[in-house]
């Protein structure tokens, strides 16, 4: 029996972060290095990124952001469990710490996710082709249930399962990165403590292995070395 056919999808995250990053992502797409992009709608260069995606016909999804910058939902910009005293999201680790302490209101998470989808539609004129989470917040406990419900309600068919099989046995990966990505993998519903994939169908259609940009760089360096 022939082996099953797999589709390799390489996504350029953080589209919209800044003009320089936008151009680098577009260059990668035009060179055939990536398949699609994920847009940060609350970033400073989101409008430019949306225009570039339309100009170059780049398949595009939403990079839902709950950890960096400011909320899109206006009702959450002044007082919300998602922001600090300066009005910014709590940050990559701050968001996780607030979640562990039970300080985040999941209704506010839902409001912000839906607001970001609406902002995406205003920029692009259509629903996201996929929706994933900036810094993998979409697989965290409690957040993932809200995220899955938004995907289901809006019929967004694909998300990302950030599981990297065998990562724990990669001696060349710096310990702090290995520790973070293993923590991410353990958050994915239906995965064991080694990050093996047994993903509940409600969460994602077709698991995707995710390589963060820094991890991908290390993979490339190792390939070049040999």
Coordinates of C-alpha atoms in Angstrom, one line a residue:
X1 CA 0.0 0.0 0.0
X2 CA 1.5 3.4 -1.0
X3 CA 2.1 5.8 1.9
X4 CA -0.5 8.5 2.5
X5 CA 0.1 11.8 0.7
X6 CA 0.8 14.8 2.9
X7 CA 0.5 18.5 2.1
X8 CA 3.4 20.6 3.4
X9 CA 2.2 24.0 4.4
X10 CA 4.8 26.6 5.4
X11 CA 3.3 29.7 7.0
X12 CA 4.9 33.1 7.4
X13 CA 3.7 34.4 10.8
X14 CA 3.6 37.9 12.1
X15 CA 2.6 39.4 8.8
X16 CA 1.8 43.1 9.5
X17 CA 4.3 43.4 12.4
X18 CA 6.4 46.0 10.6
X19 CA 7.2 47.0 7.0
X20 CA 10.6 45.3 7.0
X21 CA 9.1 42.0 8.1
X22 CA 6.3 42.4 5.6
X23 CA 8.8 42.7 2.8
X24 CA 10.8 39.7 3.9
X25 CA 7.7 37.5 4.1
X26 CA 6.5 38.7 0.6
X27 CA 10.0 37.9 -0.8
X28 CA 9.8 34.4 0.7
X29 CA 6.4 33.8 -0.8
X30 CA 7.5 35.0 -4.3
X31 CA 10.6 32.8 -4.1
X32 CA 8.4 29.8 -3.3
X33 CA 9.7 29.4 0.3
X34 CA 6.4 29.7 2.1
X35 CA 2.8 28.7 1.2
X36 CA 0.7 31.3 3.1
X37 CA 0.8 33.9 5.8
X38 CA -0.9 34.8 9.1
X39 CA -1.8 38.4 9.7
X40 CA -1.5 40.3 12.9
X41 CA -4.4 42.7 12.6
X42 CA -3.4 44.8 15.6
X43 CA 0.1 45.4 14.4
X44 CA 1.4 48.7 13.0
X45 CA 1.8 47.6 9.4
X46 CA -1.3 45.4 9.1
X47 CA -2.9 47.6 6.4
X48 CA 0.2 47.5 4.3
X49 CA 0.4 43.7 4.8
X50 CA -3.2 43.3 3.7
X51 CA -2.5 45.3 0.6
X52 CA 0.6 43.2 -0.2
X53 CA -1.4 40.0 0.2
X54 CA -4.0 41.2 -2.2
X55 CA -1.5 42.4 -4.7
X56 CA 0.5 39.2 -4.8
X57 CA -2.5 36.9 -4.2
X58 CA -1.0 35.4 -1.1
X59 CA -3.3 32.9 0.8
X60 CA -3.8 34.6 4.2
X61 CA -5.2 33.7 7.6
X62 CA -5.5 35.4 11.0
X63 CA -2.6 35.3 13.6
X64 CA -4.9 35.9 16.6
X65 CA -3.0 38.0 19.1
X66 CA -3.7 38.1 22.9
X67 CA -0.2 38.7 24.2
X68 CA 1.4 41.6 22.3
X69 CA 0.3 45.2 21.5
X70 CA -3.2 46.4 22.3
X71 CA -6.7 45.0 21.9
X72 CA -8.7 45.5 18.7
X73 CA -12.0 45.4 20.6
X74 CA -12.7 49.0 21.8
X75 CA -14.6 48.0 24.9
X76 CA -11.5 46.2 26.1
X77 CA -9.0 49.0 25.5
X78 CA -9.6 50.9 28.8
X79 CA -10.4 48.3 31.4
X80 CA -9.9 44.6 30.8
X81 CA -8.3 41.5 32.4
X82 CA -6.4 41.1 29.1
X83 CA -4.3 44.4 29.6
X84 CA -1.9 45.9 32.1
X85 CA -2.1 49.4 33.6
X86 CA -0.5 50.8 30.5
X87 CA -3.2 49.4 28.2
X88 CA -1.0 46.7 26.6
X89 CA -1.5 42.9 26.5
X90 CA 0.4 41.1 29.3
X91 CA 3.1 39.7 27.0
X92 CA 4.2 36.2 26.0
X93 CA 4.9 34.9 29.5
X94 CA 2.7 37.5 31.4
X95 CA -0.4 36.2 29.6
X96 CA 0.4 32.6 30.7
X97 CA 1.1 33.7 34.3
X98 CA -2.2 35.6 34.4
X99 CA -4.0 32.6 33.0
X100 CA -2.5 30.3 35.6
X101 CA -3.6 32.6 38.4
X102 CA -7.2 32.6 37.1
X103 CA -7.1 36.4 36.3
X104 CA -8.3 36.3 32.7
X105 CA -11.9 36.6 31.8
X106 CA -12.7 34.1 29.0
X107 CA -15.6 36.2 27.8
X108 CA -13.1 39.0 27.1
X109 CA -10.9 36.5 25.3
X110 CA -13.9 35.7 23.1
X111 CA -14.8 39.3 22.4
X112 CA -11.2 40.1 21.4
X113 CA -10.9 37.0 19.1
X114 CA -14.2 37.9 17.3
X115 CA -13.1 41.6 17.0
X116 CA -9.9 40.5 15.4
X117 CA -11.8 38.3 12.9
X118 CA -14.0 41.3 12.0
X119 CA -10.9 43.5 11.6
X120 CA -9.4 40.9 9.3
X121 CA -12.5 40.9 7.2
X122 CA -12.4 44.7 7.0
X123 CA -8.8 44.5 5.8
X124 CA -9.2 41.6 3.4
X125 CA -12.8 41.4 2.5
X126 CA -13.2 37.7 3.4
X127 CA -12.9 35.4 6.4
X128 CA -9.5 34.0 7.3
X129 CA -8.5 30.9 5.4
X130 CA -7.1 29.7 8.7
X131 CA -6.7 31.0 12.3
X132 CA -3.8 30.4 14.7
X133 CA -2.4 32.0 17.8
X134 CA 0.5 34.4 18.2
X135 CA 3.0 32.8 20.5
X136 CA 0.7 29.7 20.5
X137 CA -1.8 31.2 23.0
X138 CA -4.6 29.4 21.2
X139 CA -3.7 26.0 22.7
X140 CA -3.5 27.1 26.3
X141 CA -6.1 25.7 28.8
X142 CA -9.5 27.6 28.8
X143 CA -8.3 29.7 25.8
X144 CA -8.4 26.8 23.5
X145 CA -12.1 26.0 24.2
X146 CA -13.0 29.6 23.4
X147 CA -10.8 29.6 20.3
X148 CA -12.3 26.3 19.1
X149 CA -15.8 27.7 19.6
X150 CA -15.0 30.8 17.5
X151 CA -13.6 28.7 14.8
X152 CA -16.7 26.5 14.8
X153 CA -19.2 29.5 14.9
X154 CA -17.4 31.3 12.0
X155 CA -16.7 28.1 10.0
X156 CA -13.0 28.8 9.8
X157 CA -11.8 25.4 8.8
X158 CA -8.1 25.2 9.8
X159 CA -5.9 26.0 12.8
X160 CA -2.4 25.0 13.8
X161 CA -1.4 22.2 16.2
X162 CA 2.0 23.4 17.4
X163 CA 3.5 20.0 18.1
X164 CA 7.1 19.2 17.1
X165 CA 7.6 15.4 17.4
X166 CA 11.1 14.4 18.7
X167 CA 11.9 17.9 19.9
X168 CA 12.9 16.6 23.3
X169 CA 15.7 14.6 21.7
X170 CA 17.3 17.5 19.8
X171 CA 20.6 18.3 21.6
X172 CA 21.4 21.2 19.4
X173 CA 18.3 23.2 20.4
X174 CA 19.0 25.7 23.3
X175 CA 17.5 24.5 26.5
X176 CA 15.2 27.5 27.0
X177 CA 13.7 27.1 23.6
X178 CA 13.3 23.4 24.0
X179 CA 11.6 24.0 27.4
X180 CA 9.1 26.5 26.0
X181 CA 8.1 24.5 22.9
X182 CA 7.7 21.3 25.0
X183 CA 5.4 23.3 27.4
X184 CA 3.4 24.4 24.3
X185 CA 3.1 20.9 23.1
X186 CA 1.8 19.7 26.5
X187 CA -1.0 22.2 26.2
X188 CA -2.4 20.7 23.0
X189 CA -5.5 18.6 23.7
X190 CA -5.0 14.9 23.2
X191 CA -1.2 15.0 23.2
X192 CA 0.9 13.0 25.6
X193 CA 3.8 14.4 27.6
X194 CA 6.3 13.8 24.7
X195 CA 4.2 15.8 22.3
X196 CA 2.8 12.9 20.3
X197 CA -0.2 13.9 18.3
X198 CA -3.7 12.5 19.1
X199 CA -5.6 15.7 18.4
X200 CA -9.3 16.0 19.2
X201 CA -11.1 16.7 15.9
X202 CA -13.0 19.7 17.4
X203 CA -9.8 21.6 17.7
X204 CA -8.3 21.2 14.3
X205 CA -8.8 19.6 11.0
X206 CA -5.5 18.0 9.8
X207 CA -2.8 18.5 12.5
X208 CA 0.0 20.8 11.4
X209 CA 3.5 20.6 12.8
X210 CA 4.7 24.0 13.7
X211 CA 8.3 25.2 13.5
X212 CA 8.9 28.6 15.1
X213 CA 11.3 30.9 13.2
X214 CA 14.1 30.3 15.7
X215 CA 13.6 26.6 15.7
X216 CA 13.5 26.5 11.9
X217 CA 16.8 28.5 11.8
X218 CA 18.4 25.8 14.0
X219 CA 17.1 23.1 11.7
X220 CA 18.6 24.9 8.7
X221 CA 21.9 25.4 10.4
X222 CA 22.1 21.7 11.2
X223 CA 21.2 20.7 7.6
X224 CA 23.9 23.1 6.2
X225 CA 26.5 21.7 8.7
X226 CA 26.0 18.1 7.3

